[in-house]
Short mmCIF file of C-alpha atoms and ligand atoms in Angstrom, two decimals:
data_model
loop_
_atom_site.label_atom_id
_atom_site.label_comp_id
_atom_site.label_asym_id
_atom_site.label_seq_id
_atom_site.Cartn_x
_atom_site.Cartn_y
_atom_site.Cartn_z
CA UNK A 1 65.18 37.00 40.29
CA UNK A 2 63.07 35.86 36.90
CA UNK A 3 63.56 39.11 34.49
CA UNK A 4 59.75 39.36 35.48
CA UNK A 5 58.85 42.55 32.95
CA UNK A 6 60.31 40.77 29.93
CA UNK A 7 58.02 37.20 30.96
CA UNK A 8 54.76 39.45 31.76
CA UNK A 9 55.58 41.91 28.45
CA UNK A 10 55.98 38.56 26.04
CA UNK A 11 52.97 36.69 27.71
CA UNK A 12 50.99 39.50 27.34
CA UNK A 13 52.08 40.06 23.80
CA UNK A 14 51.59 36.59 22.86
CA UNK A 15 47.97 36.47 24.26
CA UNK A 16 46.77 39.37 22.27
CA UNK A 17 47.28 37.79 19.29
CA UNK A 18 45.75 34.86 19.76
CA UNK A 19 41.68 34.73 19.52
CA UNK A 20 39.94 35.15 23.04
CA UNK A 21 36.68 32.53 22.97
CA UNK A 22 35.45 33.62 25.94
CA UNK A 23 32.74 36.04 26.59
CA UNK A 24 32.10 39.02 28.89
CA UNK A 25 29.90 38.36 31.76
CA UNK A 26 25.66 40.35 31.45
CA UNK A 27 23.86 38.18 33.58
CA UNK A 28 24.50 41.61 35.71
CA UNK A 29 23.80 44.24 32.94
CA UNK A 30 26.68 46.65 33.95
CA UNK A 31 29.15 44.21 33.92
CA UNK A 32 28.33 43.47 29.78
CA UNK A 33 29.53 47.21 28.98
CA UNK A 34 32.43 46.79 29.37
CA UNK A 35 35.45 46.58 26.74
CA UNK A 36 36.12 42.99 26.59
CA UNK A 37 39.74 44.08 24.67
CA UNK A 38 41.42 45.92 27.99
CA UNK A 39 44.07 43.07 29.30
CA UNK A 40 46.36 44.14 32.22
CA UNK A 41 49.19 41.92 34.36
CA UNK A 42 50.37 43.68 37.25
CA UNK A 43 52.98 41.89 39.65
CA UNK A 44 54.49 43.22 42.84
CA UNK A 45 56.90 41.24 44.91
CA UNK A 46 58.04 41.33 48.75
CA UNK A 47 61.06 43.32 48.27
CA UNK A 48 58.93 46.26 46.76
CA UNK A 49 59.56 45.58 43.48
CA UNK A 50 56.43 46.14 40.58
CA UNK A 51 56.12 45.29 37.11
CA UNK A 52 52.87 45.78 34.61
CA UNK A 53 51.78 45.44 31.54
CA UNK A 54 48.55 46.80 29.51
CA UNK A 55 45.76 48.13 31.31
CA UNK A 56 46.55 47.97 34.82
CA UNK A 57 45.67 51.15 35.95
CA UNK A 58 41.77 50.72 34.31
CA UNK A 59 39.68 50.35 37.78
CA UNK A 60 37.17 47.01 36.87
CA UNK A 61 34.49 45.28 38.78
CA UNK A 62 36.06 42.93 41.77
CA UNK A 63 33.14 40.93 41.80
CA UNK A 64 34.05 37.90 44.17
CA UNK A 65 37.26 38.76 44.50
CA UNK A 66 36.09 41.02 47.31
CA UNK A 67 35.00 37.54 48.60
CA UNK A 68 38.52 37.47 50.15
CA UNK A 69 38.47 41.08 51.66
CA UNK A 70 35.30 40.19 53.65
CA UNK A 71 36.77 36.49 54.64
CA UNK A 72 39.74 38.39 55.97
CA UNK A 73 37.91 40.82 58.08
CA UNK A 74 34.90 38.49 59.30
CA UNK A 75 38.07 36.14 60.29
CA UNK A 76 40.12 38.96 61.89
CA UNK A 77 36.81 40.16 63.98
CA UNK A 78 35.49 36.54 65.46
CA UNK A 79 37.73 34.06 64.67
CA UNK A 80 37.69 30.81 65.00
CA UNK A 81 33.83 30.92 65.21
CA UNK A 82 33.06 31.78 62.11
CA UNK A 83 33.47 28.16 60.45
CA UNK A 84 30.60 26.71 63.01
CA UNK A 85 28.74 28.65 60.23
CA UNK A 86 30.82 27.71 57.22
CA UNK A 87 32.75 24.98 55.94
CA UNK A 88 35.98 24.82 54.18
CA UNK A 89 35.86 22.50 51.81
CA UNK A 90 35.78 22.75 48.18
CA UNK A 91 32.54 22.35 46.49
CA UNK A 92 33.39 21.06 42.85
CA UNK A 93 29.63 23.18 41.75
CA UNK A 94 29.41 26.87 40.22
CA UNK A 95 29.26 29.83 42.56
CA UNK A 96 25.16 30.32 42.49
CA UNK A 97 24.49 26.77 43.18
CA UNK A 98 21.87 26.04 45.14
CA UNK A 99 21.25 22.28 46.14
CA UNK A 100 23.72 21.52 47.56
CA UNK A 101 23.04 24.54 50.64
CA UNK A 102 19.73 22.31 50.57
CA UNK A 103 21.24 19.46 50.93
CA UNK A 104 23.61 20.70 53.50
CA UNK A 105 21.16 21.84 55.86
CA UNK A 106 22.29 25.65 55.70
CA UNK A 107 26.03 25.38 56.19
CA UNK A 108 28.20 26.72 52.77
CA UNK A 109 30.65 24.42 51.86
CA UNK A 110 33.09 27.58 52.01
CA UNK A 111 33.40 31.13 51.99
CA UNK A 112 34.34 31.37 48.98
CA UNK A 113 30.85 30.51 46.90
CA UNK A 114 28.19 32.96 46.84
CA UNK A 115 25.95 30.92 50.03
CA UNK A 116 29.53 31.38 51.91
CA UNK A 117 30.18 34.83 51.28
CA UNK A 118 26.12 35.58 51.96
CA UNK A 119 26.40 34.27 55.50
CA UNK A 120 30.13 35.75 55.74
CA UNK A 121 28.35 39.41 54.64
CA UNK A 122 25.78 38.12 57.39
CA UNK A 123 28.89 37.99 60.36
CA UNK A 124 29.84 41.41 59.06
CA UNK A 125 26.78 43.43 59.12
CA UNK A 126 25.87 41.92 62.77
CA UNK A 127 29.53 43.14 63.81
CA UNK A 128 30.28 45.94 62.28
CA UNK A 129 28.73 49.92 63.49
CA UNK A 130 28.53 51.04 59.64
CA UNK A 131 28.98 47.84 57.84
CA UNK A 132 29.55 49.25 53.88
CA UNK A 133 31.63 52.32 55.28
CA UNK A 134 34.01 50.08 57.80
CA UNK A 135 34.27 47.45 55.09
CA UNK A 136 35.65 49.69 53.02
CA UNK A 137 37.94 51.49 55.02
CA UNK A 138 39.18 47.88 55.54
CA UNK A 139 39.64 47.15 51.88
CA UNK A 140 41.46 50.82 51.57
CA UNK A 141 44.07 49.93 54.48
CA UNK A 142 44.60 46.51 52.80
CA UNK A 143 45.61 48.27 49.40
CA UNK A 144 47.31 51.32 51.36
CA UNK A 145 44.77 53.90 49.07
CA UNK A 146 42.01 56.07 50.41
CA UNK A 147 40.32 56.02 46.75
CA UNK A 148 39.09 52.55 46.53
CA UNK A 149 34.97 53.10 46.38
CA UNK A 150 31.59 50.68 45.38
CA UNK A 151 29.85 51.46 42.12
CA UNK A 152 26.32 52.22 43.11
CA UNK A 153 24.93 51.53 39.67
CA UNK A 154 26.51 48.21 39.58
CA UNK A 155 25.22 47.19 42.72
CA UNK A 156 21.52 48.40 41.99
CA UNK A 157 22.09 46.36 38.98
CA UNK A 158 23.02 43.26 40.26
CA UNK A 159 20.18 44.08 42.97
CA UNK A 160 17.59 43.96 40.26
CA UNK A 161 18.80 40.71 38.48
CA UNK A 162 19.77 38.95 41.90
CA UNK A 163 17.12 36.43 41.46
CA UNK A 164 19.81 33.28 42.44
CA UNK A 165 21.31 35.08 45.30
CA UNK A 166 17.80 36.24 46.84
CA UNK A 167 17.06 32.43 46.17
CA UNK A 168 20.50 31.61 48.26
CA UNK A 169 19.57 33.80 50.99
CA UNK A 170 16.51 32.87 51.69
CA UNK A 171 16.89 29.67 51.80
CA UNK A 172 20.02 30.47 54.53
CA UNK A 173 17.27 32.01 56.64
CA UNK A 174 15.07 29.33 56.28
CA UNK A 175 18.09 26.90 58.18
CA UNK A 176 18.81 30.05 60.74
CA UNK A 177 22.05 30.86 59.27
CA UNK A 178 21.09 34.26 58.76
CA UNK A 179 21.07 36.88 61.44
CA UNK A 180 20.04 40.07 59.73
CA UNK A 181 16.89 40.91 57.19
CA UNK A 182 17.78 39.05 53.53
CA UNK A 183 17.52 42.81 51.88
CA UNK A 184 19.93 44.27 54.49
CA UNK A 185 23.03 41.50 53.77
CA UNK A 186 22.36 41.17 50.14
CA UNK A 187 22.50 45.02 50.26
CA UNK A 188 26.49 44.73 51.79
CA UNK A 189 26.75 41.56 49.30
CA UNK A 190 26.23 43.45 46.39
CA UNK A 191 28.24 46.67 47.36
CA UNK A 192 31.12 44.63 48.22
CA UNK A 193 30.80 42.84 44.59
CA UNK A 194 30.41 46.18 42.82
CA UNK A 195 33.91 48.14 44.44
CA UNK A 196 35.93 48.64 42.00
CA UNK A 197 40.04 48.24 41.31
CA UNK A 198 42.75 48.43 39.23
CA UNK A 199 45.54 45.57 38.79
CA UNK A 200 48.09 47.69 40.60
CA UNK A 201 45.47 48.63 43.81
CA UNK A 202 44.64 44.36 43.98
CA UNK A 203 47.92 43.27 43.87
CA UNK A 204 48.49 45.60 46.80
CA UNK A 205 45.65 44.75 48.86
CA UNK A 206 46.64 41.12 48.17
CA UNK A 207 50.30 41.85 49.71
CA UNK A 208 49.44 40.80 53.40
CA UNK A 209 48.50 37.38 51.79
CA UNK A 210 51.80 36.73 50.81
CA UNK A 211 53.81 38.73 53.43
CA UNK A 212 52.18 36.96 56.60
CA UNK A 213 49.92 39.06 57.14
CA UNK A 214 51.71 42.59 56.94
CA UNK A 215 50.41 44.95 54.35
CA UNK A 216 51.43 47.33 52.11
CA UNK A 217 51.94 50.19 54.82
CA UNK A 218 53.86 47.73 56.87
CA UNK A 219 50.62 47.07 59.67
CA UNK A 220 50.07 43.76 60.91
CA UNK A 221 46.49 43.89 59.12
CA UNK A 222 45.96 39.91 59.29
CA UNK A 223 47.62 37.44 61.95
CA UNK A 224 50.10 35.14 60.21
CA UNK A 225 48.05 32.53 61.18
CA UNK A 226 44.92 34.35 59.42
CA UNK A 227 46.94 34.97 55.93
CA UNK A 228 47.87 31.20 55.96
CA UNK A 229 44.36 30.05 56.55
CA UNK A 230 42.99 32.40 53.88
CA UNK A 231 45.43 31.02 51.29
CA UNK A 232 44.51 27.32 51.95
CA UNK A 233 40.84 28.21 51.58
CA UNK A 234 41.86 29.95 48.40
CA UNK A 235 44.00 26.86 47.02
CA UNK A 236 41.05 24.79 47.18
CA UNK A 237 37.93 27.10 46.81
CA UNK A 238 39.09 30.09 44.71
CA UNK A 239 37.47 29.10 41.27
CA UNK A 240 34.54 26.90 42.53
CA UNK A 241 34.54 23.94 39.70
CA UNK A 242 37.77 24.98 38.38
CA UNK A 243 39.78 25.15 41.55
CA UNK A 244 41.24 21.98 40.70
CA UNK A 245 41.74 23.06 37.19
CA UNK A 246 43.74 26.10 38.80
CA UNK A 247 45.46 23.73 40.52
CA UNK A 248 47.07 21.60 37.85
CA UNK A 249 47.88 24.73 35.79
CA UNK A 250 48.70 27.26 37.62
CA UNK A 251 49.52 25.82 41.02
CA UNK A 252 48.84 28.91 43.60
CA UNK A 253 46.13 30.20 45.80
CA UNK A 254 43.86 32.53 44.05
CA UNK A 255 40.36 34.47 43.69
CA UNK A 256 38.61 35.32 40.38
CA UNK A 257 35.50 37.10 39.32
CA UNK A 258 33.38 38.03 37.00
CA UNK A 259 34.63 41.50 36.15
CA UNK A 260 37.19 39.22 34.73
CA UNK A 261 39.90 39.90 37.54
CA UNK A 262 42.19 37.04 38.79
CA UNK A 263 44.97 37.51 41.66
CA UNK A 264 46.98 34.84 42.71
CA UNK A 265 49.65 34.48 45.12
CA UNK A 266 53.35 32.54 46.18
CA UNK A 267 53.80 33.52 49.60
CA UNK A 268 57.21 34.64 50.49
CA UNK A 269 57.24 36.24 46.89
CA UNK A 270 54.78 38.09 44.69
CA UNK A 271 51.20 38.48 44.43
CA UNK A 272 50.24 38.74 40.69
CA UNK A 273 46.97 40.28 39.13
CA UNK A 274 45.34 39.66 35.86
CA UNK A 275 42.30 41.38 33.97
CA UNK A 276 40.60 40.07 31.00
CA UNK A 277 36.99 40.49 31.24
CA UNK A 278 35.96 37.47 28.99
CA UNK A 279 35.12 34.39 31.17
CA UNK A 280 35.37 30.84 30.41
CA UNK A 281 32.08 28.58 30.44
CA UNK A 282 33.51 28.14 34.42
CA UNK A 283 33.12 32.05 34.92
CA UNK A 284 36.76 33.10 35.18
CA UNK A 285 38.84 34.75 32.36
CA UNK A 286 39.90 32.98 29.44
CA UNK A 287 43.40 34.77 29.04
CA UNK A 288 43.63 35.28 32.94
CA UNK A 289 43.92 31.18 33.22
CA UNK A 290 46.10 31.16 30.52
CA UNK A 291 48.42 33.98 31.41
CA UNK A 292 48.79 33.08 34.74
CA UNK A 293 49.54 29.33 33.42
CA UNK A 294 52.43 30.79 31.07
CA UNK A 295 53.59 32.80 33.85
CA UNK A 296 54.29 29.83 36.70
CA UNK A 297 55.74 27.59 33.84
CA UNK A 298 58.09 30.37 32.72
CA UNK A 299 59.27 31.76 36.33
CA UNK A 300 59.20 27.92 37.63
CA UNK A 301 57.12 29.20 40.19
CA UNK A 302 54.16 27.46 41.07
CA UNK A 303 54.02 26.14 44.98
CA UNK A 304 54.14 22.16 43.56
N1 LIG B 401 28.33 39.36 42.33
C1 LIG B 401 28.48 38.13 41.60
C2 LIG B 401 27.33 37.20 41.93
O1 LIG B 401 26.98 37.09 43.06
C3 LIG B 401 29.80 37.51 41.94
C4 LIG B 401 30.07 36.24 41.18
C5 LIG B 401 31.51 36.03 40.82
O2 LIG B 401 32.31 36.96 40.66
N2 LIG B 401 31.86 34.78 40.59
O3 LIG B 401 26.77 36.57 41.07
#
């Protein structure tokens, strides 16, 4: 095994003296207070094993990397119907885009852009008897911790400024790919953006991903055949225009977000978290990209 502490300790290291050009995310006003200098790397492998570095135990805004979380459980509650409603191809635009849902007649490329996840949070609040609460509980037995919660006052805040995703939604209703009242699933939307984690709780709610499907308590919480469809969409979806960018440097399935979290995966092996909260002009974090970059290179690890 790679002497993993020593690679995440020196990569870590190395990043924090170098000058970070990107810039913390306020187009949702809570998100811009927080300290851009907190940088965490949290790994945890299939045989049990965990290593971290910095601030992994500072719980951050998930943003879309809760896009996964409600993928997994939309998936795991109807199946194979779900993608008569979404597609799974990459989409090469930014998350908020619009014109091409236009252009599209209604159907998200993926699940994985903010139309996607919309009519995903759409399946979910049809299916579910207490949509927010059962989500949760879902994310909880995912990480194996009771704790996990939503902010409230980031979700009223990115309620208030949600001017693209109201636009997104609406515009899903007008094509009847939208069940439920545009306030009601925007309401799940943004609570499921707003829960918060640290490193250490998403690397272990990312476990099943790279275990086939069998989480951190040892449950079956995904099929295999769930946790292998989940990755693909992540390989080619997980950082909207820069999936292909993730691609060709880092080389694994992953999820950013805003909050400046990245996980990403090798199945059989680890899962392995960053948080940086400066983005790139792509929306995910400057030394996430580059850590995680460093980090495949070094442990010759990538799936290519
Ligand atoms: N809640 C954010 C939004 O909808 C999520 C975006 C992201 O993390 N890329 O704008």
């Amino acid at each position: 095994m790679p002497n993993y502490q020593q690679i995440i300790n020196d990569i870590h290291a190395n990043l924090k003296t170098t000058k970070n050009t990107g810039e913390v995310a306020d187009y949702i006003p809570e998100l811009g207070k927080v300290d851009g200098e907190l940088f965490g790397i949290y790994l945890n492998n299939v045989h049990g094993n965990n290593f971290e570095v910095g601030d992994t135990q500072v719980p951050f805004s998930i943003q879309s990397i809760s896009k996964v979380f409600s993928l997994a459980m939309a998936f795991a509650n109807q199946g194979n119907a779900l993608w008569e409603r979404v597609d799974v191809e990459p989409s090469g635009n930014p998350f908020n885009f619009l014109s091409l849902l236009e252009r599209e007649k209604g159907i998200p490329r993926n699940p994985l852009i903010n139309s996607g996840a919309i009519v995903i949070a759409d399946c979910l609040v049809s299916n579910l008897k207490n949509p927010k609460e059962d989500f949760i509980q879902f994310v909880r037995g995912l990480a194996g911790d009771d704790s996990i919660s939503f902010n409230e006052q980031v979700a009223e805040s990115e309620r208030i400024t949600g001017f693209r995703n109201y636009a997104i939604a609406n515009l899903l209703k007008s094509f009847e790919n939208l069940a439920n009242p545009v306030e009601e699933v925007l309401d799940f939307y943004f609570h499921q953006c707003s829960i918060e984690m640290t490193c250490e709780q998403l690397s272990n709610a990312f476990f099943a991903f790279a275990n086939h499907g069998v989480c951190m308590r040892g449950n079956q919480c995904l099929t295999q055949k769930q946790a292998k469809r989940i990755n693909a969409i992540m390989l080619t979806c997980g950082f909207y225009d820069e999936a292909g960018e993730f691609a060709f440097e880092v080389g694994l399935p992953g999820k950013s977000g805003v909050g400046g979290g990245i996980v990403a995966l090798l199945p059989n092996h680890y899962v392995i978290t960053t948080w940086s909260p400066p983005l790139n002009e792509k929306g995910n974090s400057y030394f996430g990209m580059q850590a995680l970059e460093q980090f495949t290179t070094e442990t010759k690890s990538s799936i290519f």
